Coordinates of C-alpha atoms in Angstrom, one line a residue:
Chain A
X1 CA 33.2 45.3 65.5
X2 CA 33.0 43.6 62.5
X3 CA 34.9 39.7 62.3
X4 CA 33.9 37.1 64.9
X5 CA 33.8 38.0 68.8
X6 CA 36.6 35.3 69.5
X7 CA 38.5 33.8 66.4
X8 CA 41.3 31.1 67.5
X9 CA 44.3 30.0 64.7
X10 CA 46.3 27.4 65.1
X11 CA 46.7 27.7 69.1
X12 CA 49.0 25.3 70.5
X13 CA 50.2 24.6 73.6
X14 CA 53.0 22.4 75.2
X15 CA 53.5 21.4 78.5
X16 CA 57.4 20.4 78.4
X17 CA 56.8 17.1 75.5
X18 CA 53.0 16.8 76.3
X19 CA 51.5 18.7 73.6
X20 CA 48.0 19.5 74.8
X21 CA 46.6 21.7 72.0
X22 CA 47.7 21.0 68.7
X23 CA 46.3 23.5 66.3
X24 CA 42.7 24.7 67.8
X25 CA 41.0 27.0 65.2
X26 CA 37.1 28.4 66.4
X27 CA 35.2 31.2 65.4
X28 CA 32.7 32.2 67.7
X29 CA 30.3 35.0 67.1
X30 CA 28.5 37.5 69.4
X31 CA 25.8 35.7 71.2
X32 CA 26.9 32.5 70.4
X33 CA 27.0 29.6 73.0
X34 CA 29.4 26.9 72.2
X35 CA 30.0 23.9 74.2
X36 CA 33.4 22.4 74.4
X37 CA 33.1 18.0 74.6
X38 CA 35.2 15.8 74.8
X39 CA 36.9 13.2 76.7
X40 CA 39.6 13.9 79.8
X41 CA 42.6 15.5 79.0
X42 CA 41.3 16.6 75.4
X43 CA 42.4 20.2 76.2
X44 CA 39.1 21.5 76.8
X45 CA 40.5 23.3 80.1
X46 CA 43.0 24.2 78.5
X47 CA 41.9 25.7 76.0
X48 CA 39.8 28.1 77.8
X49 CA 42.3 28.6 80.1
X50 CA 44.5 30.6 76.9
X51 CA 41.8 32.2 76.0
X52 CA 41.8 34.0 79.6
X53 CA 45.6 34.5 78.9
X54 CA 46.2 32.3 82.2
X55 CA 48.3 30.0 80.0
X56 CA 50.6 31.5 77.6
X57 CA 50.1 30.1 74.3
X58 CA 53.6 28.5 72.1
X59 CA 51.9 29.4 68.8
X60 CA 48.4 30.9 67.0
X61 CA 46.6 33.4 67.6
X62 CA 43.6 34.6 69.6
X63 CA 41.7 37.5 68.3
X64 CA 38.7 39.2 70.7
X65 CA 37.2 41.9 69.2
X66 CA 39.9 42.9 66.7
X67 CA 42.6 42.7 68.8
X68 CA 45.3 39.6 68.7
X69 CA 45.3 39.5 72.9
X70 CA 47.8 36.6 72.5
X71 CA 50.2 38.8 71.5
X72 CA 53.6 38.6 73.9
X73 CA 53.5 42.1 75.9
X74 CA 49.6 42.7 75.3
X75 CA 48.1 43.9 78.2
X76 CA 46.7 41.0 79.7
X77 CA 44.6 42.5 82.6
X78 CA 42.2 44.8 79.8
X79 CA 42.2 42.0 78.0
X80 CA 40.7 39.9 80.8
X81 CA 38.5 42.5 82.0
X82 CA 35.8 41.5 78.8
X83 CA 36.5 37.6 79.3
X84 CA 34.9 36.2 82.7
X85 CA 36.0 32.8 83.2
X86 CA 34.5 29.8 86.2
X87 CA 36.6 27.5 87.6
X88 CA 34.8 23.9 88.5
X89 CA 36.1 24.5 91.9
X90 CA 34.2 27.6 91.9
X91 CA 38.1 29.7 93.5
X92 CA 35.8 32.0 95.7
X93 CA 38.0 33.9 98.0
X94 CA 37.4 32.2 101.5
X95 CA 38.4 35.0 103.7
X96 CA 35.9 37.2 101.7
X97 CA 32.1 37.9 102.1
X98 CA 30.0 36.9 99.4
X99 CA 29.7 40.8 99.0
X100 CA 33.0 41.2 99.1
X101 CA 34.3 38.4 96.6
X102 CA 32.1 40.3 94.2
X103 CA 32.7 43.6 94.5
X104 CA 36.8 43.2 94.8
X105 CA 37.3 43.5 91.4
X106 CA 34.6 46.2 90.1
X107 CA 36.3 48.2 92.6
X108 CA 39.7 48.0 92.3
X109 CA 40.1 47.2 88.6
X110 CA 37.0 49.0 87.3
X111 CA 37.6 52.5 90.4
X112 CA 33.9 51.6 91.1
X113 CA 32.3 53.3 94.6
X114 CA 31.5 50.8 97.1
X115 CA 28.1 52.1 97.2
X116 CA 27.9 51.7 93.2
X117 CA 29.4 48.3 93.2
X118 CA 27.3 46.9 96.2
X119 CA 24.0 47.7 94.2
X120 CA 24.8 46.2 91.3
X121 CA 26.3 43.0 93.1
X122 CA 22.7 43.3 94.8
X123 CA 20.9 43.2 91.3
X124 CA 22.9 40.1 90.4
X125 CA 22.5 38.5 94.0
X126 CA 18.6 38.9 92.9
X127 CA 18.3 37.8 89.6
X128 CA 20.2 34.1 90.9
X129 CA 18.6 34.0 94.5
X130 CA 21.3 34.9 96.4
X131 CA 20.4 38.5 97.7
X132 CA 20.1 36.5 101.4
X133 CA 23.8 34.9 101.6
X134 CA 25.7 38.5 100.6
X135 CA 26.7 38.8 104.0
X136 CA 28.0 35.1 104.3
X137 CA 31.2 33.6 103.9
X138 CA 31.9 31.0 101.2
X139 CA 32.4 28.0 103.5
X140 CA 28.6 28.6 104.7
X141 CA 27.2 28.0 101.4
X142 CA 26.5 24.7 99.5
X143 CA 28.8 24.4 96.5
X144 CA 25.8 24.7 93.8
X145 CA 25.7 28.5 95.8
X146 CA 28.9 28.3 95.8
X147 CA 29.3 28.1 92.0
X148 CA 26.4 30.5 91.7
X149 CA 28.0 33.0 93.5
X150 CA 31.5 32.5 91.3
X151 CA 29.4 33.1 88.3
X152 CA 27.9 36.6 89.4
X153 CA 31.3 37.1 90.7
X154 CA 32.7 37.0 87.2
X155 CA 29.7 38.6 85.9
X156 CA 30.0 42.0 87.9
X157 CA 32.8 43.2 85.4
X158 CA 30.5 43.3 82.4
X159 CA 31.8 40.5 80.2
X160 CA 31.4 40.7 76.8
X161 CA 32.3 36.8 76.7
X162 CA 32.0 34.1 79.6
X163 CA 34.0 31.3 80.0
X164 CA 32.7 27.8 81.5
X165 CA 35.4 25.4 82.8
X166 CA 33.3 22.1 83.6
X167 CA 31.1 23.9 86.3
X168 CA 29.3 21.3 87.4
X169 CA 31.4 18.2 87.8
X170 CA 32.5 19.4 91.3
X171 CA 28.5 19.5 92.3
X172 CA 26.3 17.1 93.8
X173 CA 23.6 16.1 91.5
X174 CA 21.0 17.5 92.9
X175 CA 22.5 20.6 93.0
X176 CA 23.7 20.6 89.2
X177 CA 20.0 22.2 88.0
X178 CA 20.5 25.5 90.2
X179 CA 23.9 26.1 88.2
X180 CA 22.9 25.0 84.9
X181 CA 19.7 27.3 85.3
X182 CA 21.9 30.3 85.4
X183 CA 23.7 29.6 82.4
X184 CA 19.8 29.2 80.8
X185 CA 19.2 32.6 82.3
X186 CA 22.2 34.6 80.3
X187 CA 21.9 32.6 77.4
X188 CA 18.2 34.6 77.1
X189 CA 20.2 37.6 77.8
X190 CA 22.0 37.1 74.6
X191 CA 25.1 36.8 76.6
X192 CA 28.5 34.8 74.2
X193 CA 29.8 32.1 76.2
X194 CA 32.1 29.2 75.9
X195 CA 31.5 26.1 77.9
X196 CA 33.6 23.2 78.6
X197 CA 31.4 20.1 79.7
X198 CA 30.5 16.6 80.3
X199 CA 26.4 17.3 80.5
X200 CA 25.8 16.0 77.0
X201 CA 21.9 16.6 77.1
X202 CA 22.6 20.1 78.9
X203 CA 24.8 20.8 75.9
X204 CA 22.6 19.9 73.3
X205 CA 19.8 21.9 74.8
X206 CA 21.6 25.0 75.5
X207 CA 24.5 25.3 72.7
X208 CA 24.4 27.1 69.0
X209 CA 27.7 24.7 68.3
X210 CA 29.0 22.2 69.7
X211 CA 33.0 21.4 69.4
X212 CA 34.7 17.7 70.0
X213 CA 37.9 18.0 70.7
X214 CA 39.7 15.1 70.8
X215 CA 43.9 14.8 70.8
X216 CA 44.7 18.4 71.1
X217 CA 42.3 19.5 67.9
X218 CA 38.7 20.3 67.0
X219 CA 37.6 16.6 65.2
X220 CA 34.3 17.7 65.0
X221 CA 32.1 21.1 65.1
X222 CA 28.3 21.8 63.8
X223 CA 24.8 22.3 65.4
X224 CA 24.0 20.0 68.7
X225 CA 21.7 17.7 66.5
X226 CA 24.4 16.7 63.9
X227 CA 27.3 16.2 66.3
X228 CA 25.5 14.6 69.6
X229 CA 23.0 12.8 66.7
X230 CA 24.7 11.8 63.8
X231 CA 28.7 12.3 63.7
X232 CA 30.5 12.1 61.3
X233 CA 33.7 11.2 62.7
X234 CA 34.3 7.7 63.8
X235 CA 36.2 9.2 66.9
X236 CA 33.4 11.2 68.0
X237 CA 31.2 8.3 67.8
X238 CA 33.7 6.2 69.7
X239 CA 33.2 8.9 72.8
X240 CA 29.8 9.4 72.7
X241 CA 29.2 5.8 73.0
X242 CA 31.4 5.4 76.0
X243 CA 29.6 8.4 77.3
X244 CA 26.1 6.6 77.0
X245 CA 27.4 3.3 78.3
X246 CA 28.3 5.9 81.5
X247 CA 24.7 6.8 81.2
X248 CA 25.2 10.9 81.3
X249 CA 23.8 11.0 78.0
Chain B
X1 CA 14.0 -7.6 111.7
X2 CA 11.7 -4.1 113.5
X3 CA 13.4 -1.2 113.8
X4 CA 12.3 1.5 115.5
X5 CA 12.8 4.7 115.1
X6 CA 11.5 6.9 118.2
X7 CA 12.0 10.5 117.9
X8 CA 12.4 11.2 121.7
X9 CA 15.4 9.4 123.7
X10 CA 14.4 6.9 126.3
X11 CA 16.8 7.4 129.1
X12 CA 17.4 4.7 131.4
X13 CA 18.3 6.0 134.5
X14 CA 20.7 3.2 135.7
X15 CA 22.5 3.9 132.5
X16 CA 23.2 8.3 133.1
X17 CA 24.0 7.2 136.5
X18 CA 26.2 4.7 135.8
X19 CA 28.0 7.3 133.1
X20 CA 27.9 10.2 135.6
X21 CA 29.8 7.7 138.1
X22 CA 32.5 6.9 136.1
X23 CA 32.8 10.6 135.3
X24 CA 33.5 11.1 138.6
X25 CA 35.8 8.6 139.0
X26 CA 38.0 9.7 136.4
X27 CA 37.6 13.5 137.9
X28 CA 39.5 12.1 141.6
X29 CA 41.7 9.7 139.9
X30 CA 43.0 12.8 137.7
X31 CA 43.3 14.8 141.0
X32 CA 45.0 12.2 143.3
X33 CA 47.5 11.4 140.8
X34 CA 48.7 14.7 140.0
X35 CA 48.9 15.5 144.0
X36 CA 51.0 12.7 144.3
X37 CA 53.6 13.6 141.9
X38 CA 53.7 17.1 142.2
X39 CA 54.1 16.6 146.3
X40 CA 56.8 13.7 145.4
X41 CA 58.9 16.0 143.4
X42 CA 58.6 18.8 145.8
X43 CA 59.4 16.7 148.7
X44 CA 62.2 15.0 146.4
X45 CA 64.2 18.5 146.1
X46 CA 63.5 19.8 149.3
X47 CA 64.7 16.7 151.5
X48 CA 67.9 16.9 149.3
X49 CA 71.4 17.7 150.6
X50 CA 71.9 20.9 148.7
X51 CA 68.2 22.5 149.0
X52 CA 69.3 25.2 151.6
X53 CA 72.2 26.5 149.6
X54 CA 70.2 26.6 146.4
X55 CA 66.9 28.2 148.3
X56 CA 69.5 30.8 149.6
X57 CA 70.6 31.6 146.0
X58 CA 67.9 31.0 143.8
X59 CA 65.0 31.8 145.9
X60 CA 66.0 34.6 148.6
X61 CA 63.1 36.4 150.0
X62 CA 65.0 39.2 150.7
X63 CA 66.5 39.9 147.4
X64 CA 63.6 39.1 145.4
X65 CA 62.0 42.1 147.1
X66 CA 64.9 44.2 147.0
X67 CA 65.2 43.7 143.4
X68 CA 61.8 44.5 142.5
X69 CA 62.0 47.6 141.2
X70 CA 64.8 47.4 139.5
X71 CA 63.5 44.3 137.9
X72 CA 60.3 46.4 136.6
X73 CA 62.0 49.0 135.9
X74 CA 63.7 47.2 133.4
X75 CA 60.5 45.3 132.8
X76 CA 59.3 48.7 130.9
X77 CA 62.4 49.0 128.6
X78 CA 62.1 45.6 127.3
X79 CA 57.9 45.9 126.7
X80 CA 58.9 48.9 124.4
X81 CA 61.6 47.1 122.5
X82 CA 59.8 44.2 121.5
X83 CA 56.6 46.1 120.8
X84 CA 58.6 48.3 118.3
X85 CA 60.6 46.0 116.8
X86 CA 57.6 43.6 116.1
X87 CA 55.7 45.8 113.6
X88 CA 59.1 46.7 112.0
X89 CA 59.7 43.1 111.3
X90 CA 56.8 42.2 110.2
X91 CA 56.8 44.8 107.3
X92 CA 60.0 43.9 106.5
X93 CA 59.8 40.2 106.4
X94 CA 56.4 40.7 104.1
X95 CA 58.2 42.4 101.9
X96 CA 60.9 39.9 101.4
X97 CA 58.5 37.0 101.2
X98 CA 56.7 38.8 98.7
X99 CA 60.0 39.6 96.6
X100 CA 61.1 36.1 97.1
X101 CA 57.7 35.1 94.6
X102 CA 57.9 38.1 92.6
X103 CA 59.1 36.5 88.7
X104 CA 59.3 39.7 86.8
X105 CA 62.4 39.8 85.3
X106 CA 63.0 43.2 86.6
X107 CA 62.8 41.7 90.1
X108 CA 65.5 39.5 89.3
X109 CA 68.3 41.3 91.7
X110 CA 65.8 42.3 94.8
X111 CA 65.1 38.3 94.3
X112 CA 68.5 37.1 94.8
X113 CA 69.3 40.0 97.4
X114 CA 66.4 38.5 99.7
X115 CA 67.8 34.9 99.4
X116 CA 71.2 36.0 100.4
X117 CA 69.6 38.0 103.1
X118 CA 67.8 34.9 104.8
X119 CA 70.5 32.4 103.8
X120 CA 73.3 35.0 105.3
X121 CA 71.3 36.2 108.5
X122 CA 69.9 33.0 109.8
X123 CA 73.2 31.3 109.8
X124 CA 74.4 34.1 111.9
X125 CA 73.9 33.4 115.9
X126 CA 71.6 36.3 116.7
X127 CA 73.9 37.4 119.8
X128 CA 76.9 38.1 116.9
X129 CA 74.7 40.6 115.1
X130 CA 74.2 42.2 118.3
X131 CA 78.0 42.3 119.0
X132 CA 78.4 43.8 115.8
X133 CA 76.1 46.3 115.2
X134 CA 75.6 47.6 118.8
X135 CA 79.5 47.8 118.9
X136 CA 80.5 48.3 115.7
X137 CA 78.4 51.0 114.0
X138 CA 78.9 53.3 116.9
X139 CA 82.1 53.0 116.9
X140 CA 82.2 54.5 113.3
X141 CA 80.9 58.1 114.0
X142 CA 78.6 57.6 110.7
X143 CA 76.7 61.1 109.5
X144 CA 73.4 61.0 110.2
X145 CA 73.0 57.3 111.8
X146 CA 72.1 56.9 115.7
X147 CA 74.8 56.4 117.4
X148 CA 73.3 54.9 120.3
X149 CA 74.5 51.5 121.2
X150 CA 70.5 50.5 122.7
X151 CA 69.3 51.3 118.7
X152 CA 71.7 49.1 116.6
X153 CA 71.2 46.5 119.2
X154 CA 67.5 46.7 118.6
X155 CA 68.2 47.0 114.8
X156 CA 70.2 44.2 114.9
X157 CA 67.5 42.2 116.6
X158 CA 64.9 43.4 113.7
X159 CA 67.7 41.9 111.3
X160 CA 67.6 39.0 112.6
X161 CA 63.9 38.1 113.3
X162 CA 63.1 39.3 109.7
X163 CA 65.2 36.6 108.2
X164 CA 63.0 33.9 110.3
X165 CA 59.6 35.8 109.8
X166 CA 59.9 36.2 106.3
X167 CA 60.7 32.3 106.3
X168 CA 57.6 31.8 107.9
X169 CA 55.6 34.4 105.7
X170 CA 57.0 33.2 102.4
X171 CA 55.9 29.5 103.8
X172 CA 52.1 31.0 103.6
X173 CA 52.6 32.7 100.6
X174 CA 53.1 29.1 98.7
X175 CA 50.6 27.1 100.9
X176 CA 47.9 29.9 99.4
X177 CA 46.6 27.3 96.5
X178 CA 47.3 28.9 92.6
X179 CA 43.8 29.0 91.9
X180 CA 43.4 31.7 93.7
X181 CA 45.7 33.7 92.1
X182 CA 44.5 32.3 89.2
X183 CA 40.6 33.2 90.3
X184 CA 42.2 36.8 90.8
X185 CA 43.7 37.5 88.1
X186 CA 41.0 36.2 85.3
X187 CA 38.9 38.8 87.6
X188 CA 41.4 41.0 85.9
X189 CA 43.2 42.1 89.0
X190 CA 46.8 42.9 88.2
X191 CA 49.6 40.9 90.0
X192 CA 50.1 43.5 93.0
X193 CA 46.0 43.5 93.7
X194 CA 46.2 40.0 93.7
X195 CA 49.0 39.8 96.3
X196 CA 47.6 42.7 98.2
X197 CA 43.6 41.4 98.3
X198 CA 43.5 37.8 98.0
X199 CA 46.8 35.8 98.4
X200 CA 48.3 37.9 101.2
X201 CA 45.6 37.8 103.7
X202 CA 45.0 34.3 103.3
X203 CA 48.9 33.7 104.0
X204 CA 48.9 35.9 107.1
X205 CA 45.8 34.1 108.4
X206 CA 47.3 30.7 108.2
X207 CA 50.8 31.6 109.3
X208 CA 49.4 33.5 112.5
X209 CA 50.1 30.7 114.7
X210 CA 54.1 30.0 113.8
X211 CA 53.8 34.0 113.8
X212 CA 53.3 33.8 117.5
X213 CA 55.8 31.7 118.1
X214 CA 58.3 33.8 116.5
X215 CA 57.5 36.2 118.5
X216 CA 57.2 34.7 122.3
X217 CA 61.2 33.7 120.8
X218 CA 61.9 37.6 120.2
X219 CA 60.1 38.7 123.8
X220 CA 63.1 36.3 125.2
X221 CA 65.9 37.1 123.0
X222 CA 65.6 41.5 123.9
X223 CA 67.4 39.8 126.7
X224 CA 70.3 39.2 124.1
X225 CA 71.0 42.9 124.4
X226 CA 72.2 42.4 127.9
X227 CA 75.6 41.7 126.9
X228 CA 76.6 45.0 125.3
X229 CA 75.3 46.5 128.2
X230 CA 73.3 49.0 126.5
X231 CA 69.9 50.1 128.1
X232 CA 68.6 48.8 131.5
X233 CA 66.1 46.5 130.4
X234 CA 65.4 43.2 132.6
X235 CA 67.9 40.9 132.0
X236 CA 70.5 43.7 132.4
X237 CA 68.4 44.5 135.7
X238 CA 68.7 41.4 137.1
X239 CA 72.3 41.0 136.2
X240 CA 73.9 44.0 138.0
X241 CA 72.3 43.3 141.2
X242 CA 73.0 39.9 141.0
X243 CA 76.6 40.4 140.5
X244 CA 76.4 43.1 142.9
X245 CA 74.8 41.1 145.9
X246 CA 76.4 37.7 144.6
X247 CA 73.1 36.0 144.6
X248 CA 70.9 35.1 141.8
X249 CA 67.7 35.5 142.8
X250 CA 67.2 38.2 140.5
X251 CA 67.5 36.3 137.9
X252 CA 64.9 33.9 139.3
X253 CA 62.4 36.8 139.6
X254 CA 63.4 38.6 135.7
X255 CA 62.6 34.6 134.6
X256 CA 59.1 35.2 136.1
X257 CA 58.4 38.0 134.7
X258 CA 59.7 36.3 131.0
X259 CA 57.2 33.4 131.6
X260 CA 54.7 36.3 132.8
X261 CA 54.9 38.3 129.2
X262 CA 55.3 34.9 127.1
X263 CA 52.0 32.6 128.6
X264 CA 49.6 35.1 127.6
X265 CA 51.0 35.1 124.0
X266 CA 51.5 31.0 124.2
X267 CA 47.8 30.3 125.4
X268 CA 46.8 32.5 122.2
X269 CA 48.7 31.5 120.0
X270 CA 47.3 27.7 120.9
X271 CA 43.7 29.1 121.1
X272 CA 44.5 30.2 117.5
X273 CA 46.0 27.3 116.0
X274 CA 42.8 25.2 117.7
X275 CA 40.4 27.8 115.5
X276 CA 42.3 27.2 112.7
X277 CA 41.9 23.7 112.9
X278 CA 38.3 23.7 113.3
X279 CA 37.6 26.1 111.2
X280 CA 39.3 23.9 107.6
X281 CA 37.7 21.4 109.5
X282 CA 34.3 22.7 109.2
X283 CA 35.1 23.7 105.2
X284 CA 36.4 20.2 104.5
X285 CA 40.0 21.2 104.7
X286 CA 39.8 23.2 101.7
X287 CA 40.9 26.4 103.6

């Protein structure tokens, strides 16, 4: 591999005359964490939504790992099997064990054994403190489990980049620190990820880059220190003031 | 203002006793009242003019007995009708729920094919698809095809409950929320894994109830097959006796045996609808 893991051109995307991306362009390297901010509606979900190919894009490109995967009539499910994306409603399959959401996929898109993918879904039930609730059903658990168990979930295929849709605006506050304490846990395992989110100190801790996005484009992208600190857009400025007067800064 | 908060409940004793009195007041009034009606309507048709003609008719000892056998006889042939045909329709009615969703364009014809099926079936009286195939096709002498009259009569009652089921089924396909899909496919499951391990079950699951129901409406309608006179089963039973002995009492004690084969089903399907309820209840009505 030699370019960027994940380079974005130009995406766009319409919904009928709502044009919610309007020319996103990102390169983001292996290892890399990037956190997508801004405010509702900016395209932040979206966006990361076309880079798991659940949206079709109307133009641009998205390139992972050499490969332009936005390409009409590319293969969408190899594609997603090296992008693992989390929903903020966490989308566990309710009529599935804990076990069983996570081993699903390993097995039937991967051919895993059962007795192969149970093991590792065990290792990753360890690592997060779950190994006790593999047996349980999703509406037994508290949503910060919940979201936990989403993420090993996605996790189990072997990413080589993870994608974070606002993961912890569904939570109760108190259980926020359990989910963002996972994402601390891969970022020390050197893992690339992409997360959309409104925990301004959380993204200023945890991200390389940080990416405004404000009316369908990147206004703003650098280190968390220049563009939480000292923006240089007046935009960005605007939103991070209204975001302090909200007191989630 | 004190509060205070004890951890162990005081009981007062006038109070329970006061509650377990009312209790069983409510218990006898419940009881009295439902003796009184039930014994006012009995009375009510009994004291009337035409009770002894319609006891002799509708509720002869004599013929209820003599009919018996003939009644479960034909008890047995419609058991293993609806118990075949129920599987069968369920498998095809899945299938065109399933093709109903399906957006390839390559699915484009089987698409329209199972809208005209439901449009065209269900506005077809279930007893004319019985006239038709369990009269018609025999008549034809077709190569290879049954030619028995009891078969297309059963096939046409498959048609026909297929268009309704796969109503039903394509119902819980779209109440299954498109995040799971969603969740499944960004797993990397292709479109058919989705179907087959997340959306499907879920569908089945919350459709099991107007499933039943569907179903207690099929044990009933076997008796449909009755009027191409092919195959004893109960209502046919019941119906040459009757006409035999010119009393209807047989159809009195085939109705039994209906209610008989439906409660169980009906009490289920009730229980099942009540779980359901609790259960998204418990899970915030997410499920």
């Amino acid at each position: 591999m030699t370019g960027p893991t994940l380079q974005l051109r130009g995406v766009h995307k319409a919904y009928g005359d709502n044009a919610v991306l309007r020319g996103v362009s990102l390169d983001i390297d292996e290892h890399e964490v990037v956190a997508l901010i801004g405010p509702s509606g900016c395209g932040k979900s979206t966006l990361l939504r076309c880079i798991d190919l659940l949206e079709p894009i109307d133009a641009g490109t998205i390139v992972f790992d050499d490969d332009d995967i936005s390409w009409p009539g590319f293969d969408v499910n190899s594609a997603r099997r090296n992008i693992g994306i989390v929903f903020q409603s966490f989308n566990l399959f309710p009529h599935r064990s804990v076990m069983d959401n996570i081993t699903l996929a390993p097995r039937k898109v991967l051919g895993a054994g059962r007795s192969d993918a149970e093991a590792q879904a065990m290792e990753l039930l360890n690592r997060f403190g779950l190994a006790d609730k593999a047996g349980d059903y999703p509406d037994r658990l508290s949503g910060g489990q919940q979201q936990r168990v989403a993420i090993v979930r996605a996790l189990a295929m072997q990413p080589k980049i993870m994608l974070f849709d606002e993961i912890t605006s569904a939570l109760d506050p108190e259980l926020v620190g359990e989910v963002l304490n996972v994402i601390r846990g891969l970022k020390e395992g050197g893992m690339t990820m992409v997360l959309a989110t409104h925990e301004m100190a959380f993204a200023r801790e945890i991200a390389t880059r940080v990416a405004f996005l404000d009316g369908g484009e990147v206004a703003e992208l650098g280190p968390p220190e220049q563009v939480l600190s000292q923006p240089q857009q007046e935009r960005t400025r605007r939103f991070l003031r209204r975001v302090t007067e909200a007191g989630r800064l | 203002m004190t509060t205070t908060s004890d951890a162990v409940p005081v009981y007062d004793p006038a109070r329970l006793q006061a509650i377990s009195a009312r209790r069983r007041r409510n218990t006898a009034v419940s009881a009295v009242s439902t003796v009184l009606v039930l014994g006012a309507l009995v009375l009510l048709v009994v004291t009337s003019p035409g009770w002894p003609a319609v006891r002799e008719s509708f509720f002869n000892g004599f013929y209820a007995r003599d009919v018996l056998p003939n009644i479960l006889a034909g008890l047995r042939l419609t058991v293993i009708l609806f118990v075949t045909a129920e599987p069968v329709i369920l498998v095809v009615a899945l299938f065109l729920a399933v093709v109903r969703g399906l957006s390839a364009p390559i699915f484009t014809p089987l698409r329209y094919l199972a809208i005209a099926y439901a449009d065209v079936v269900r506005g077809i009286p279930t007893i004319l698809l019985i006239l038709m195939f369990g009269f018609g096709i025999p008549a034809l002498n077709l190569q290879g095809l049954p030619d028995s009259p009891l078969f297309w009569a059963w096939f046409a009652l498959v048609v026909s409950y297929s268009a309704y089921v796969s109503e039903v089924l394509r119902a819980g396909l779209e109440s299954v929320h498109p995040s799971q899909r969603a969740a499944a496919r960004a797993l990397g499951l292709n479109q058919y894994q989705s179907l087959r391990y997340v959306v499907v079950p879920q569908a089945v699951r919350r459709v099991t109830p107007p499933l039943l129901n569907d179903f207690i409406a099929l044990q009933k309608d076997t008796a449909l097959i009755a009027v191409i006179g092919a195959g004893i089963e109960m209502t046919r039973a019941a119906q040459i006796y009757a006409f035999d002995a010119f009393n209807y009492t047989p159809f009195v004690v085939a109705a039994c045996f209906y209610i008989l084969l439906t409660v169980p089903l009906s009490r289920w399907a009730d229980w099942m609808a009540a779980r359901q309820r609790r259960r998204s209840a418990a899970a915030g009505g997410v499920l």
